[in-house]
Short mmCIF file of C-alpha atoms in Angstrom, two decimals:
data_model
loop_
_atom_site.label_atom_id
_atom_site.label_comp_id
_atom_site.label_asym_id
_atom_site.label_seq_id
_atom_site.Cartn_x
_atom_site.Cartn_y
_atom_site.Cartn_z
CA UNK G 225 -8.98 -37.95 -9.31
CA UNK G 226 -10.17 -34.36 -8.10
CA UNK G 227 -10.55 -32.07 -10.90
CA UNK G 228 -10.03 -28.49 -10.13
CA UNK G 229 -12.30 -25.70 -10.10
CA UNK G 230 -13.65 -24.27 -13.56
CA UNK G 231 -13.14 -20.23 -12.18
CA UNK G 232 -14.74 -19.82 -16.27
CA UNK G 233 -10.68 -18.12 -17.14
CA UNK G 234 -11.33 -15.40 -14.31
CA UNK G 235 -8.24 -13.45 -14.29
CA UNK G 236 -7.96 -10.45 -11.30
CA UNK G 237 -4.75 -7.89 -11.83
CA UNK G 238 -4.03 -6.54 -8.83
CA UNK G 239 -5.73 -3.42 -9.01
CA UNK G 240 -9.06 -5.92 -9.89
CA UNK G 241 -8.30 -7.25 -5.91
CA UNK G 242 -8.03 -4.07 -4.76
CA UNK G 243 -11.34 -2.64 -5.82
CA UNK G 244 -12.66 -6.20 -4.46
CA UNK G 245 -11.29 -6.05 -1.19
CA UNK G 246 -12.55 -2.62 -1.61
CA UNK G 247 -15.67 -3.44 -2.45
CA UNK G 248 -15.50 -5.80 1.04
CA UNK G 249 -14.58 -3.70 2.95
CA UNK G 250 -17.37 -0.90 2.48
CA UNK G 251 -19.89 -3.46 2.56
CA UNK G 252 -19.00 -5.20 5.92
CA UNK G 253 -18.85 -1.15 7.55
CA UNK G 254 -22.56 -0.82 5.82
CA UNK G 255 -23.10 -3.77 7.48
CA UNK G 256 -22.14 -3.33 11.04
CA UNK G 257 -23.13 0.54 11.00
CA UNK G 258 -26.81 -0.80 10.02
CA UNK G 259 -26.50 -3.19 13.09
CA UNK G 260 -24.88 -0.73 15.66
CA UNK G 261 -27.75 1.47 14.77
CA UNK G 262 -30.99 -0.68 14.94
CA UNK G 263 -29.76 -2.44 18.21
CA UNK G 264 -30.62 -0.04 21.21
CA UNK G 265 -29.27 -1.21 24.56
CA UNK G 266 -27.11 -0.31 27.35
CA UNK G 267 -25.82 -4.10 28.46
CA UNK G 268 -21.77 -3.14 29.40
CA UNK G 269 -22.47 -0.18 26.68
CA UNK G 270 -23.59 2.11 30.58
CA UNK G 271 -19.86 1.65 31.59
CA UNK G 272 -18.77 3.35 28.17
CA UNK G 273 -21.29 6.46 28.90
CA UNK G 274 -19.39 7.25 32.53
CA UNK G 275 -15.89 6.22 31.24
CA UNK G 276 -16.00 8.62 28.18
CA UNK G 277 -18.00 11.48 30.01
CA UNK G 278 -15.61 11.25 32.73
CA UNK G 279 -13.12 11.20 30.73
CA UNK G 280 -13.76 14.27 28.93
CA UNK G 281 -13.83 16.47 32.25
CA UNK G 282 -10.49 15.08 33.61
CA UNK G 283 -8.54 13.26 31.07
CA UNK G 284 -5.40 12.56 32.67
CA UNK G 285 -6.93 12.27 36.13
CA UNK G 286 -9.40 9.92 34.66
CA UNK G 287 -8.39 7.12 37.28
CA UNK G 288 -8.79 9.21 40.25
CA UNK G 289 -12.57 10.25 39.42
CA UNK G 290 -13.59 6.88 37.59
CA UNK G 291 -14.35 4.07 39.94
CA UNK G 292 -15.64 1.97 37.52
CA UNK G 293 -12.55 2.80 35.09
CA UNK G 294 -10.44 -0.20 35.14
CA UNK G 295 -9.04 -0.73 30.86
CA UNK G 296 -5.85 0.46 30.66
CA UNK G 297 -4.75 4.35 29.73
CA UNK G 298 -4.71 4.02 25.93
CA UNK G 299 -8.34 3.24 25.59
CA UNK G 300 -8.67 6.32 27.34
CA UNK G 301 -7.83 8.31 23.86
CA UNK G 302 -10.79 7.11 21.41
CA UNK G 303 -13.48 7.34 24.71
CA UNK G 304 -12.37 10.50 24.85
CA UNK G 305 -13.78 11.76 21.37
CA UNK G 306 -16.77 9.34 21.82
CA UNK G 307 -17.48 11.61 25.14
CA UNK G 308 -17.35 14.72 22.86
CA UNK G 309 -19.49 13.26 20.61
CA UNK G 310 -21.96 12.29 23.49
CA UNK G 311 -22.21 15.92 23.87
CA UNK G 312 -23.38 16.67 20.65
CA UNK G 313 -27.05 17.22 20.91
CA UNK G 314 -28.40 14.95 18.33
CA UNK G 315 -25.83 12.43 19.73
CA UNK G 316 -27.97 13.25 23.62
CA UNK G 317 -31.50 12.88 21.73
CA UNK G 318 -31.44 9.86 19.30
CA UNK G 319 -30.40 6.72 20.45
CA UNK G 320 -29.76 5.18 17.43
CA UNK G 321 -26.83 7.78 16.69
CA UNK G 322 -25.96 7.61 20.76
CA UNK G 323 -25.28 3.42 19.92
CA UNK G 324 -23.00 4.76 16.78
CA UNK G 325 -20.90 6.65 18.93
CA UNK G 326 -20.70 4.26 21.87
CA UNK G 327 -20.06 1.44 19.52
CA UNK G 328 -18.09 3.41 16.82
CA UNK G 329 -14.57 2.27 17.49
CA UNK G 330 -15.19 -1.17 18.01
CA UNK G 331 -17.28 -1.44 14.81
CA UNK G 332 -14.63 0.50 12.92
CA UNK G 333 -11.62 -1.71 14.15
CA UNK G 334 -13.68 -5.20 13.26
CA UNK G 335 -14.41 -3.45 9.95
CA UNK G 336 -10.17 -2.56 9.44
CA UNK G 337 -9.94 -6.65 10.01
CA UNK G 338 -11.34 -7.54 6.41
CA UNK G 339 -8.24 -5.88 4.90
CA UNK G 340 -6.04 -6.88 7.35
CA UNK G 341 -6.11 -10.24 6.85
CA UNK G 342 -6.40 -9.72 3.03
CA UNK G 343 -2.81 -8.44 3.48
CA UNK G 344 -1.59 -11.24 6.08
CA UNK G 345 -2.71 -14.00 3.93
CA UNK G 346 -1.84 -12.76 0.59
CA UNK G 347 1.12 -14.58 0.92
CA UNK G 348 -0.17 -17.48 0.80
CA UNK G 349 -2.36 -16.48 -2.66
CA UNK G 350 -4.93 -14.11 -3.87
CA UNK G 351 -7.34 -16.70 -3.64
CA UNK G 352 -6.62 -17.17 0.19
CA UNK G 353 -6.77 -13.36 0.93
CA UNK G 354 -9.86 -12.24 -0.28
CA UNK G 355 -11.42 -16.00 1.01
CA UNK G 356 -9.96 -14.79 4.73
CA UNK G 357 -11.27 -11.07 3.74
CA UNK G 358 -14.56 -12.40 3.31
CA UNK G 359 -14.89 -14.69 5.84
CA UNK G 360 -14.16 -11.93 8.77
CA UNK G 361 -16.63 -9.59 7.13
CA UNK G 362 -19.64 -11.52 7.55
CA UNK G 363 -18.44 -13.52 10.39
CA UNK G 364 -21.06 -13.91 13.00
CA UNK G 365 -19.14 -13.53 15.77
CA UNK G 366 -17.47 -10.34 15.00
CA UNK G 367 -20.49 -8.51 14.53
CA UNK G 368 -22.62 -10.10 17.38
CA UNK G 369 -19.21 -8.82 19.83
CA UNK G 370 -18.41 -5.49 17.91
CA UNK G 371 -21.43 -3.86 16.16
CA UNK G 372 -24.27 -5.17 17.98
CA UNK G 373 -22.95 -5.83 22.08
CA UNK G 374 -20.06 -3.05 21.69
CA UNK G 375 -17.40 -4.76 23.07
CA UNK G 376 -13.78 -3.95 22.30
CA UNK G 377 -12.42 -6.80 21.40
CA UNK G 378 -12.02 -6.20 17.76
CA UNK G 379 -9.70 -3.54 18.31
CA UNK G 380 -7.41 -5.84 20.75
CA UNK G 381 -7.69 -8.41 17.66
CA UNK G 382 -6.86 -5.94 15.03
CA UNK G 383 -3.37 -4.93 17.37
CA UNK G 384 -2.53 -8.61 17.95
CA UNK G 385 -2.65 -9.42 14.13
CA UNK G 386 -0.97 -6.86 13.31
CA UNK G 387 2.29 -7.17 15.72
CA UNK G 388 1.98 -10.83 14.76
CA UNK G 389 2.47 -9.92 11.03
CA UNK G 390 5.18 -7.35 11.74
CA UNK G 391 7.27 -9.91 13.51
CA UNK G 392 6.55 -12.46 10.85
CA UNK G 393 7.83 -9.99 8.02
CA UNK G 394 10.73 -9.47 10.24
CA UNK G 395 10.29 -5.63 11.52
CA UNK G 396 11.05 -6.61 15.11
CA UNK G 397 10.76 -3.39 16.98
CA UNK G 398 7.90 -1.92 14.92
CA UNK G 399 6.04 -5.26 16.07
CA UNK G 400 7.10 -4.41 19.53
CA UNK G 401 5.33 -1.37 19.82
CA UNK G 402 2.14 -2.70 18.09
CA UNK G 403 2.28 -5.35 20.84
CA UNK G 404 2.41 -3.10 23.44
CA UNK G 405 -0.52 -1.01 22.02
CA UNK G 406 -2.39 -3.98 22.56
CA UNK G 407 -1.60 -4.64 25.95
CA UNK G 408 -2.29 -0.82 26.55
CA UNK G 409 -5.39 -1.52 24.65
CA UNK G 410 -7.06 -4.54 26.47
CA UNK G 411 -5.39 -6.37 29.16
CA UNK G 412 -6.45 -9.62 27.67
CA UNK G 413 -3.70 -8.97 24.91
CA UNK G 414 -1.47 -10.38 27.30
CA UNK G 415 -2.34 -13.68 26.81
CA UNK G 416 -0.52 -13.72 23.61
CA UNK G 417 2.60 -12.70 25.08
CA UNK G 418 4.51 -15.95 25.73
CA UNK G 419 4.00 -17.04 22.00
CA UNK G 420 5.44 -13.55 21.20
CA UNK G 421 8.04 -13.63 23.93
CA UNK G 422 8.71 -16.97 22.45
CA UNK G 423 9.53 -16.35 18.87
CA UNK G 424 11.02 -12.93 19.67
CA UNK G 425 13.69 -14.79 21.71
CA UNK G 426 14.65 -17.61 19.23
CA UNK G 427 14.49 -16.59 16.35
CA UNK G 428 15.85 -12.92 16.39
CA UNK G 429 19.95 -12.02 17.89
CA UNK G 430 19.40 -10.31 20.63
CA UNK G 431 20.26 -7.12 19.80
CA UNK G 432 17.47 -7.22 17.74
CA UNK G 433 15.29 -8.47 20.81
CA UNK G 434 16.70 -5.63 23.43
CA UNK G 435 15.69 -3.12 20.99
CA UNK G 436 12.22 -4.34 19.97
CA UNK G 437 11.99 -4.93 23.88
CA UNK G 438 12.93 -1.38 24.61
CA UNK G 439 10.74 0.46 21.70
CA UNK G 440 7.51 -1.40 23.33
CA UNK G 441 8.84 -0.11 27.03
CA UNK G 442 9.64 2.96 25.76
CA UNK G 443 5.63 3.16 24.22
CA UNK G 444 4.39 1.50 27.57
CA UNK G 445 6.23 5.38 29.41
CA UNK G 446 4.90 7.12 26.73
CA UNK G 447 1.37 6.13 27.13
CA UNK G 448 1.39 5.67 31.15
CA UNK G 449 3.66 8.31 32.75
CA UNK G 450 0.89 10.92 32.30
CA UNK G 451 -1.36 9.10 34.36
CA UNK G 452 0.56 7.77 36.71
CA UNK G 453 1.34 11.47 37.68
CA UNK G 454 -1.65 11.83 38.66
CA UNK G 455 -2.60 8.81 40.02
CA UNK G 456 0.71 7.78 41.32
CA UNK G 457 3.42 5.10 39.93
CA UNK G 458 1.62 2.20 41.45
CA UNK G 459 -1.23 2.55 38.69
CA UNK G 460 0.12 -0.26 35.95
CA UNK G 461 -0.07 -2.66 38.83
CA UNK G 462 -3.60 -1.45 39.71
CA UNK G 463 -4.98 -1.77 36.72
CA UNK G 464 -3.87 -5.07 35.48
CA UNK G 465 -3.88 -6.86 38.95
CA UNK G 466 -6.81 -5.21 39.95
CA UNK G 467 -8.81 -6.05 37.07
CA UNK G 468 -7.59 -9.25 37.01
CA UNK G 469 -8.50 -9.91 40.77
CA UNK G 470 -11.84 -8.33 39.97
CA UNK G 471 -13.17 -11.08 38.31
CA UNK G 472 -12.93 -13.75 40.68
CA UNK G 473 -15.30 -16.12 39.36
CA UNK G 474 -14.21 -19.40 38.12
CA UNK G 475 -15.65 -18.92 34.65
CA UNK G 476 -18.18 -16.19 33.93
CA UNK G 477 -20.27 -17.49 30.87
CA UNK G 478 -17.43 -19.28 29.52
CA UNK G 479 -17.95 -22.43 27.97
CA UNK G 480 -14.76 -24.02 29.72
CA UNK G 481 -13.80 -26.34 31.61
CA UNK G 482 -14.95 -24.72 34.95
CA UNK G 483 -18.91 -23.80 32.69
CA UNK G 484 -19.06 -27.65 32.31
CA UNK G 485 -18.74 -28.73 36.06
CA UNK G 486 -21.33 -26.30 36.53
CA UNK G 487 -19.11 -23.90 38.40
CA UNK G 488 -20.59 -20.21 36.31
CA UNK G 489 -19.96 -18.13 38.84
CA UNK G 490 -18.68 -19.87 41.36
CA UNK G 491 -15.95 -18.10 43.56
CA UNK G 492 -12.58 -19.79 42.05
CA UNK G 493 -11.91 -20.56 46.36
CA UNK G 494 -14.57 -23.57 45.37
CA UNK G 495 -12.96 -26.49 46.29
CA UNK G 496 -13.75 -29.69 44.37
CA UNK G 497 -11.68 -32.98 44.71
CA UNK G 498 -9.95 -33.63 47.80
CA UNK G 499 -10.07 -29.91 48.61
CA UNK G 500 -7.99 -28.30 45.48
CA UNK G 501 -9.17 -25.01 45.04
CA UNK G 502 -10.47 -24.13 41.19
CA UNK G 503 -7.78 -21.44 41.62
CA UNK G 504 -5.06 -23.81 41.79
CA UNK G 505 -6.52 -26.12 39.13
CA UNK G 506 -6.38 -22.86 37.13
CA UNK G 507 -2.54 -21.78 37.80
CA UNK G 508 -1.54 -25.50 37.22
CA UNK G 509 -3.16 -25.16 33.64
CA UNK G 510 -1.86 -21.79 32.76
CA UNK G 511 1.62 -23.62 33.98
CA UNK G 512 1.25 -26.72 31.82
CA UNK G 513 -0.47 -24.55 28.51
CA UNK G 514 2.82 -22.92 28.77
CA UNK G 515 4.94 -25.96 28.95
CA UNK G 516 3.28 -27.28 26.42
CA UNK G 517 3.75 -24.28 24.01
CA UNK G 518 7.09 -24.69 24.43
CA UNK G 519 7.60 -28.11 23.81
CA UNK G 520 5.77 -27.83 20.45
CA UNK G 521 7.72 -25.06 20.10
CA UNK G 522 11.44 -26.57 19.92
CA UNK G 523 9.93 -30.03 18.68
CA UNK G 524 7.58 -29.00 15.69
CA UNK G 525 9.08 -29.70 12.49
CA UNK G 526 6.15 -27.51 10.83
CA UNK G 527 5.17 -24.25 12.92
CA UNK G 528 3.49 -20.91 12.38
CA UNK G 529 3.27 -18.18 14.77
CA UNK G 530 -0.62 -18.56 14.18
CA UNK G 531 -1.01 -22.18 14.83
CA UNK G 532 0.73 -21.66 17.36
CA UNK G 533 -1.10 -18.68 18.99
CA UNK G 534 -3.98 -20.44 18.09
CA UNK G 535 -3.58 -23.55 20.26
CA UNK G 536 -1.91 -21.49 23.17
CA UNK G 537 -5.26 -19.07 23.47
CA UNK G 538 -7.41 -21.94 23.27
CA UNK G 539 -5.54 -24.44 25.84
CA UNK G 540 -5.53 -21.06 28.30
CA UNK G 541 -9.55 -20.26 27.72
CA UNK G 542 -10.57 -23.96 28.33
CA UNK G 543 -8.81 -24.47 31.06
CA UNK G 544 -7.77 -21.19 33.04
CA UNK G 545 -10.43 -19.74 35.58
CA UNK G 546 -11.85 -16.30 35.32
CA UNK G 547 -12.84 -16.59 31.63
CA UNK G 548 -15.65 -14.10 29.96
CA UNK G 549 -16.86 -15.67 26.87
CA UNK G 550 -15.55 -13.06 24.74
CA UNK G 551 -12.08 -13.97 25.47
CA UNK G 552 -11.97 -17.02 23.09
CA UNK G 553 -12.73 -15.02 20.00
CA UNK G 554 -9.28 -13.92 19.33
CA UNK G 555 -9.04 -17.64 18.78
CA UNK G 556 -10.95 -17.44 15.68
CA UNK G 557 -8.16 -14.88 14.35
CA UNK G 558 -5.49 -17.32 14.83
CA UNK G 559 -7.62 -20.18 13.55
CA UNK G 560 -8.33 -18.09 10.21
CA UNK G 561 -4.83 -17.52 9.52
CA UNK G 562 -3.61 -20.74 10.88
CA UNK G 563 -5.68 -23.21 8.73
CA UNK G 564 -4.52 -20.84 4.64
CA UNK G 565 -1.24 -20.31 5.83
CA UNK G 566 -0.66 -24.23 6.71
CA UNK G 567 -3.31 -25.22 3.92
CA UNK G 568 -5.52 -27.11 5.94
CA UNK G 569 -9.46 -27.84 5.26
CA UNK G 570 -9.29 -29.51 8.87
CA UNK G 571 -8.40 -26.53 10.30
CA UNK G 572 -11.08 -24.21 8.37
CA UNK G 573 -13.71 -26.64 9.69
CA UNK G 574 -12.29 -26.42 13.19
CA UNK G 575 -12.67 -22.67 12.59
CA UNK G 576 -15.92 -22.66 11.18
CA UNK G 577 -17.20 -24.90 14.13
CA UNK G 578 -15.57 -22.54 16.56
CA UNK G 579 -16.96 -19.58 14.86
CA UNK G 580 -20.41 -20.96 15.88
CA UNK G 581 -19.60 -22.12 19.10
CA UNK G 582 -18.27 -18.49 20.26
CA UNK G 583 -21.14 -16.95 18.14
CA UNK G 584 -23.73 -19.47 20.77
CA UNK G 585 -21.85 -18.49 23.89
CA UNK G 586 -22.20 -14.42 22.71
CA UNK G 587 -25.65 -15.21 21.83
CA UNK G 588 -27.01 -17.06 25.06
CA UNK G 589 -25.06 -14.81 27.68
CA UNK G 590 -27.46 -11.55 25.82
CA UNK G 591 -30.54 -13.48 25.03
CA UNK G 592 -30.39 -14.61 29.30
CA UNK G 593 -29.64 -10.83 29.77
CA UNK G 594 -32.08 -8.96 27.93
CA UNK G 595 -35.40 -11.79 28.08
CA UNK G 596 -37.64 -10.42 30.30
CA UNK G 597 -39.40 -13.46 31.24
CA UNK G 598 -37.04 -15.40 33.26
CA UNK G 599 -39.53 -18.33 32.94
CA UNK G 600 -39.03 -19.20 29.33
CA UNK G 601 -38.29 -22.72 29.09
CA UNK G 602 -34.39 -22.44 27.50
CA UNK G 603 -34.04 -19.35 30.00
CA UNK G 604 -35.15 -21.23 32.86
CA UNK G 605 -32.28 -23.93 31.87
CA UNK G 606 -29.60 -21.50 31.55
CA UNK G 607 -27.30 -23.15 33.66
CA UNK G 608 -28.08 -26.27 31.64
CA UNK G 609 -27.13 -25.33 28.53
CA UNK G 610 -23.85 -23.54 29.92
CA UNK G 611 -23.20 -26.94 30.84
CA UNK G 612 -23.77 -29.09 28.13
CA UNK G 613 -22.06 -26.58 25.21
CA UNK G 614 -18.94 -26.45 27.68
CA UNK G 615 -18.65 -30.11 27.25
CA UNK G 616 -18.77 -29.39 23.52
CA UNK G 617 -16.46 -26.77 23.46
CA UNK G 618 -14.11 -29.05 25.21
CA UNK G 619 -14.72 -31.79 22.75
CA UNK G 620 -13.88 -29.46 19.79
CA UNK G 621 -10.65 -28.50 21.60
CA UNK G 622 -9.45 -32.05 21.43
CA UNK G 623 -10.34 -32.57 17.73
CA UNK G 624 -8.86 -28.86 17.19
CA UNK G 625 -5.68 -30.00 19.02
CA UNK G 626 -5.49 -32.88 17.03
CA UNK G 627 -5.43 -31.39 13.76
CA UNK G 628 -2.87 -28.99 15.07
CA UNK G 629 -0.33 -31.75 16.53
CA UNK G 630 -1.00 -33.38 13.13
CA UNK G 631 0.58 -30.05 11.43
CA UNK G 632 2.80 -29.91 13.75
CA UNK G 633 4.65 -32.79 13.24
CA UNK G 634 3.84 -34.06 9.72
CA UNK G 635 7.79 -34.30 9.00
CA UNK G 636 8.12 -35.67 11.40
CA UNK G 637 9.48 -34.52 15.33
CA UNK G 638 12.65 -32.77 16.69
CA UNK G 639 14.13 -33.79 19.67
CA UNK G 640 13.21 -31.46 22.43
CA UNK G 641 16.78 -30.81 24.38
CA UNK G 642 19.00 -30.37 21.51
CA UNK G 643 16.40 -27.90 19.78
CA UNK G 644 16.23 -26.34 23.14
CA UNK G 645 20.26 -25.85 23.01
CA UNK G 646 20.31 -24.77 20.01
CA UNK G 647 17.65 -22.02 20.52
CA UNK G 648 18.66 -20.24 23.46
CA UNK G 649 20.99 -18.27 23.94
CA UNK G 650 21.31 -17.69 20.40
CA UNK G 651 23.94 -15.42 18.75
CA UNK G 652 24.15 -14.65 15.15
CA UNK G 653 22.51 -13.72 11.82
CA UNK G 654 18.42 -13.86 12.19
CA UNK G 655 16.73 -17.41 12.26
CA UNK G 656 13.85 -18.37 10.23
CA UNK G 657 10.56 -17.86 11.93
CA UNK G 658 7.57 -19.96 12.31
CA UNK G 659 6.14 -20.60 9.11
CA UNK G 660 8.90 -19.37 6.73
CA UNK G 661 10.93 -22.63 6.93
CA UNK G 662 12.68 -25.01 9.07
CA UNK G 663 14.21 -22.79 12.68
#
């Protein structure tokens, strides 16, 4: 028999966790302000220097003088105080300071995580909060993407989790407009969109759902009919299906499906067995990740909006072309929540594993970019080792999957049709949601 933990009669009131998470929280800033600072380079970081500068001149008309610009409008806001700070001389002269500013908002936003998901797990115990705290701040990942590369993904993670939590805690239309932030934010947000669409649907009347539906397209206007006045009413569809058709390449550093056929940057028009495109292998995955939220959707007999997110984001990075391999750390987000809220040490493994298999894609893509000597042995194999951690990754999706279905269905399985029936349309006082009993 398992005997629990002697914790030696620690006892922590609840204004003890406070000055913990506190305590956390400061520390993990220190941390990723001392990293931002001692790591000088311009990798991606160069695009931040025009967008913000440019920015600053013509704020509004940012996507008429930008070429390069192609986020959407309400990243614009925080690159426009980095650009002011830019012009601050000692901002010009030192680069450590000039890597602060660059990489400010992203650091800030990862930092804002570590009580974040204090506050989404607490209900699930104290214990489980400040454990999830802990684990973001000094998760490897998050400060190889945020404080030392730049990149914004953070702040799209922060949104997401957020608008998750909202809708969780029932506040429909406040979750609506955090959603939308996030899709304002990062186009990549967007992925999480059917799981949202999904719960939104089912388990709210649909009053409720009109009016969360309108609040976020009421924040979209908000945000984009400034710019689109200046850069004409066709812009939303410029920037999110230009972007998207921008990066055309089957998988660019992912380790996917497409990095383990050893198609990196190969056109997604690359035709491999009996002349299907990559392209269409692509949009029959994205079809069949969908179908297959759904059916564990209206079969599950034990479901969470993070499990479920969790699986959906991963499904769609292994097997959908044009991948970065950034975009599978919001995965990690869902994973962290997924595995306290459904109590699962399976899970946390999965998440620990994928924690270092998204910290080895970050850290292979910057180590190929910034070593000089393209002859180094490991540099040399690049391509290789793409290859063989792709096949990996894949494997650890399986196992991952596994342990979700497992959750999924420990009491058991619904049948599909009548669940289906029963869920939409669906008229009447508010359903339970994912993880807060049976739907």
């Amino acid at each position: 028999m398992k005997q629990p933990i002697n914790t030696g009669g620690l006892r922590l009131s609840k204004k003890d966790t406070h000055l913990l998470i506190g305590t956390l929280t400061l520390f993990a800033l220190i941390l990723r302000l001392m990293v931002a600072y001692t790591s000088v380079h311009y990798y991606d970081l160069s695009f931040y220097v025009d967008w913000s500068t440019g920015v600053t001149r013509d704020f509004y008309g940012a996507y008429n003088n930008i070429e390069s610009l192609d986020y959407p409008p309400l990243f614009l806001f925080p690159l426009f105080l980095t650009g002011k700070l830019l012009s601050v001389d000692v901002f010009t002269i030192f680069e450590p300071y000039r890597m602060l500013a660059l990489k400010g908002w992203q650091l800030l936003f990862d930092t804002a995580c570590v009580p974040l998901f204090y506050t989404v797990l607490r209900r699930w115990g104290v214990l489980a909060s400040i454990a999830g705290a802990a684990l973001w701040a000094v998760n490897p990942t998050a400060l190889l993407n945020s404080a030392y590369w730049g990149q914004t993904d953070a702040i799209m993670i922060f949104l997401v989790v957020v608008a998750f939590a909202l809708l969780e805690q029932r506040r429909a239309v406040w979750s609506g407009v955090v959603m939308t932030l996030a899709c304002l934010m990062k186009f990549q947000s967007l992925y999480f969109a059917p799981v949202y669409a999904l719960v939104l649907l089912t388990a709210y009347p649909p009053r409720k759902s009109l009016q969360t539906i309108a609040a976020g397209l009421g924040t979209a206007a908000a945000v984009f009919l400034p710019f689109m006045a200046r850069s004409g009413f066709a812009l939303p569809v410029r920037i999110y299906f230009g972007g998207f058709e921008k990066y055309a390449g089957t998988s660019l550093n992912a380790f996917n499906l497409y990095g383990a056929l050893g198609l990196n940057y190969q056109s997604i028009d690359t035709e491999l067995i009996g002349g299907v495109t990559a392209g269409l292998i692509s949009v029959i995955a994205s079809v069949l990740a969908c179908a297959l939220l759904v059916y564990l959707f209206f079969t599950a007999t034990t479901r969470s909006l993070w499990l479920l997110g969790f699986v959906f984001m991963q499904t769609v990075f292994l097997f959908s072309a044009r991948m970065h391999e950034r975009y599978q750390i919001p995965v990690l987000a869902m994973a962290l929540a997924a595995c306290f809220c459904h109590k699962s040490r399976k899970l946390f493994t999965g998440f620990a594993a994928l924690t270092v298999m998204t910290f080895l894609n970050h850290f292979f893509v910057i180590e190929e970019m910034f070593t000089a000597d393209k002859s180094l042995a490991w540099i040399a194999h690049y391509d290789l080792i793409v290859i063989i951690l792709s096949w990996v990754n894949l494997l650890l999706y399986i196992w991952t999957l596994a342990i979700s279905i497992r959750i999924f269905y420990k009491h058991g399985k619904k049948p599909f049709l009548q669940t289906l029936r029963a869920g939409l349309p669906y008229f009447g006082s508010s359903r339970p949601l994912p993880g807060q009993g049976s739907p």
